[in-house]
Amino acid sequence: MGDMNQLQALFGGTFDPVHYGHLLPVEALANLVGLGRVTIMPNNVPPHRPQPEASAAQRKTMLELAIADKPLFALDDRELKRDTPSWSAQTLQEWREEQGPTRPLAFIIGQDSLLTFPTWHRYDTILSQCHLIVCRRPGYAMVMDSEVDQQWLLQHQTHRIDDLHTLPAGKIYLAETPWFNISATQIRARLARDENCDELVPTRVLDYIREQGLYR
Ligand code: ATP
């Protein structure tokens, strides 16, 4: 596992709150493609977008509680520590600089994020820094919205897990992970109505949410 050239994976998101729709697909993915470690990186939300309900510190604590008994996951809170929002393209470029030019790197996203990916700031630079590994998510199209974006996907897509381990970057792999119909939006709405979320969020995270009076 200490192999210098082992595939490293980063999983970004708002995690407001973290839920099983984040954790379970990525755990399955780790087994499917062979990931020794996944680094979760909660993001700072740009001011023009709706702000998370939980503070940066609360989102971080919820993640710590969620991964406490899961050695697969590590937490990187660098984006939360900045007072400016960071674009994924910029963060992934920094990560590449830290890891050196040859180590295989992957950015994990859900199917919904793949569909919006071509609208991300400097998205075209991201594949030169890392691979994209996509987890399935119910309710989202399996093809891109436009022909141009679908061509872009097909150009970069690989069906070979090996490519992720032998090439440093540049491939998109659509993984056959299990489907979980869970979203943070749905959880916040359920908690506001005082509905049960035991199947959706780890118990320790739910206890913390209650303790902090979040999402009411
Ligand atoms: P919200 O409902 O507030 O938009 P979310 O549940 O989509 O939040 P995020 O923190 O925005 O959660 O997601 C982080 C990453 O996890 C994204 O890449 C997203 O695509 C992925 N993801 C979230 N939920 C699922 C799910 N149920 N299945 C697969 N991937 C998911």
XYZ file of C-alpha atoms and ligand atoms in Angstrom:
247
model
C 0.000 0.000 0.000
C 2.956 2.334 0.459
C 3.794 1.927 -3.237
C 5.006 5.286 -4.560
C 3.060 4.819 -7.746
C -0.177 3.617 -6.273
C -3.297 5.283 -7.670
C -4.342 8.136 -5.367
C -7.958 9.293 -5.258
C -9.619 12.532 -4.203
C -13.337 12.932 -3.510
C -14.644 16.496 -3.291
C -18.044 17.849 -2.320
C -20.016 20.068 -0.013
C -21.037 17.292 2.385
C -23.895 19.303 3.930
C -24.240 16.700 5.438
C -22.138 13.658 4.462
C -24.431 10.670 3.778
C -24.397 7.009 2.692
C -24.820 8.105 -0.945
C -21.272 9.476 -0.616
C -19.720 6.722 1.470
C -21.159 3.473 0.093
C -20.530 4.000 -3.646
C -16.939 5.059 -2.926
C -16.320 2.054 -0.680
C -17.632 -0.202 -3.456
C -15.503 1.700 -5.956
C -12.382 1.139 -3.865
C -12.950 -2.604 -4.149
C -13.846 -2.477 -7.843
C -10.820 -0.533 -9.053
C -8.364 -1.135 -6.211
C -7.972 2.035 -4.170
C -5.963 1.853 -0.958
C -7.057 5.255 0.200
C -9.571 7.952 -0.723
C -8.993 11.516 0.437
C -12.195 13.442 1.070
C -11.905 17.172 0.431
C -14.855 19.302 1.580
C -15.122 22.497 -0.452
C -15.548 26.151 0.211
C -18.685 27.224 -1.631
C -18.306 30.220 -3.983
C -20.259 33.262 -2.743
C -22.565 33.367 -5.789
C -23.881 29.877 -5.013
C -26.335 28.919 -2.222
C -24.318 28.563 0.974
C -24.237 25.327 3.002
C -26.433 25.314 6.106
C -23.694 23.830 8.243
C -20.519 25.835 8.883
C -17.178 24.700 7.481
C -16.195 23.435 10.945
C -19.470 21.487 11.278
C -19.114 19.906 7.829
C -15.592 18.879 8.736
C -16.666 17.393 12.080
C -19.474 15.426 10.419
C -16.958 13.964 7.964
C -14.570 13.061 10.773
C -17.381 11.259 12.586
C -18.455 9.464 9.395
C -14.989 8.111 8.582
C -13.741 7.470 12.131
C -14.134 3.688 11.729
C -13.316 3.564 7.999
C -9.565 3.418 7.358
C -10.168 3.704 3.599
C -10.871 7.413 4.032
C -8.663 10.353 4.930
C -9.734 13.984 5.236
C -8.041 16.993 3.652
C -9.459 20.298 4.867
C -7.228 22.652 2.881
C -10.135 24.192 0.928
C -12.029 24.962 4.136
C -9.006 26.731 5.569
C -8.940 29.250 2.724
C -11.208 32.258 2.867
C -11.569 32.224 -0.903
C -13.497 29.517 -2.737
C -11.230 27.271 -4.763
C -12.002 25.854 -8.176
C -11.511 22.112 -8.573
C -9.211 22.806 -11.532
C -6.893 24.823 -9.295
C -6.952 22.350 -6.406
C -6.258 19.425 -8.740
C -3.362 21.291 -10.319
C -1.834 21.861 -6.865
C -2.361 18.220 -5.995
C -0.570 17.182 -9.187
C 2.343 19.476 -8.334
C 2.592 17.891 -4.876
C 2.416 14.327 -6.150
C 4.875 14.682 -9.030
C 4.272 14.160 -12.742
C 4.039 10.357 -12.953
C 1.868 9.192 -10.084
C -1.618 8.115 -11.195
C -4.259 10.424 -9.683
C -8.042 10.216 -9.837
C -10.859 12.581 -8.967
C -14.058 10.777 -7.943
C -17.423 12.310 -8.845
C -21.055 11.193 -9.061
C -22.988 10.909 -12.334
C -24.752 14.260 -11.686
C -21.354 15.969 -11.478
C -20.223 14.343 -14.721
C -23.243 15.888 -16.478
C -22.353 19.399 -15.263
C -18.585 18.872 -15.544
C -18.259 20.694 -18.914
C -19.613 23.847 -17.211
C -16.903 23.791 -14.529
C -14.238 26.491 -14.535
C -11.354 25.353 -16.804
C -12.747 21.819 -16.880
C -10.640 21.017 -19.934
C -7.459 21.286 -17.841
C -8.630 18.801 -15.224
C -8.022 15.665 -17.289
C -4.413 16.662 -17.789
C -3.979 16.534 -13.994
C -5.945 13.401 -13.145
C -8.408 10.717 -14.225
C -12.112 11.056 -13.540
C -13.846 8.122 -11.924
C -17.620 8.371 -11.990
C -19.998 6.651 -9.552
C -23.514 5.815 -10.695
C -26.360 7.842 -9.244
C -30.058 7.187 -9.850
C -32.096 9.892 -11.580
C -29.312 11.200 -13.830
C -28.857 10.551 -17.545
C -26.147 8.101 -18.590
C -25.217 10.256 -21.579
C -24.151 13.876 -21.717
C -26.711 16.592 -22.536
C -25.060 17.770 -25.736
C -23.456 15.943 -28.640
C -20.231 17.924 -28.168
C -19.972 16.881 -24.517
C -20.834 13.272 -25.360
C -18.004 13.266 -27.935
C -15.670 14.674 -25.281
C -16.718 11.868 -22.919
C -16.251 9.134 -25.545
C -12.852 10.552 -26.479
C -11.563 10.168 -22.939
C -13.551 7.181 -21.700
C -11.769 3.935 -20.910
C -13.204 0.535 -20.006
C -9.856 -0.701 -18.716
C -9.249 -0.372 -14.973
C -5.585 -0.949 -15.772
C -5.370 2.447 -17.484
C -6.166 4.141 -14.176
C -3.171 2.482 -12.562
C -0.646 2.743 -15.378
C -1.354 6.228 -16.788
C -0.939 9.335 -14.609
C -4.091 11.101 -15.897
C -6.460 11.650 -18.810
C -9.067 8.867 -18.634
C -12.725 8.802 -17.635
C -13.956 5.572 -16.085
C -17.659 4.992 -15.480
C -17.662 2.529 -12.585
C -20.432 0.010 -12.008
C -21.005 1.031 -8.411
C -24.297 0.320 -6.635
C -27.064 2.910 -6.896
C -28.152 4.901 -3.848
C -31.037 7.320 -4.169
C -29.782 9.650 -1.438
C -29.018 13.379 -1.552
C -28.041 15.958 1.044
C -30.976 18.103 -0.117
C -33.425 15.290 0.645
C -31.805 14.699 4.050
C -31.987 18.378 5.039
C -35.691 18.410 4.082
C -36.372 15.210 6.040
C -34.574 16.521 9.126
C -36.516 19.802 8.927
C -39.711 17.724 9.049
C -38.231 15.607 11.859
C -38.300 12.446 9.704
C -36.102 9.439 10.290
C -32.736 9.384 8.471
C -31.209 6.259 10.048
C -30.800 4.552 6.654
C -29.317 7.656 5.038
C -26.725 9.076 7.449
C -24.336 7.367 9.904
C -25.668 7.361 13.497
C -22.769 9.360 14.920
C -23.373 12.082 12.334
C -27.103 12.151 13.146
C -26.313 12.477 16.853
C -24.026 15.424 16.109
C -26.656 17.068 13.865
C -29.165 16.850 16.718
C -26.677 18.084 19.292
C -25.836 21.117 17.128
C -29.458 21.821 16.214
C -28.593 21.662 12.505
C -31.087 21.493 9.593
C -34.186 22.328 11.632
P -26.983 18.353 -2.568
O -28.209 17.502 -2.505
O -26.917 19.392 -1.490
O -26.708 18.900 -3.937
P -25.261 15.990 -2.714
O -26.009 14.963 -1.968
O -25.267 15.925 -4.218
O -25.716 17.443 -2.210
P -22.451 16.787 -2.620
O -21.689 17.092 -1.401
O -22.820 17.917 -3.516
O -23.781 15.969 -2.155
O -21.751 15.651 -3.467
C -20.367 15.384 -3.448
C -20.058 14.357 -4.525
O -20.754 13.141 -4.239
C -20.509 14.775 -5.939
O -19.532 14.357 -6.868
C -21.796 13.998 -6.139
O -21.993 13.719 -7.502
C -21.537 12.727 -5.338
N -22.768 12.113 -4.815
C -23.633 12.648 -3.910
N -24.658 11.824 -3.650
C -24.462 10.712 -4.415
C -25.189 9.480 -4.603
N -26.355 9.241 -3.965
N -24.683 8.565 -5.461
C -23.512 8.811 -6.130
N -22.775 9.946 -5.993
C -23.237 10.897 -5.154
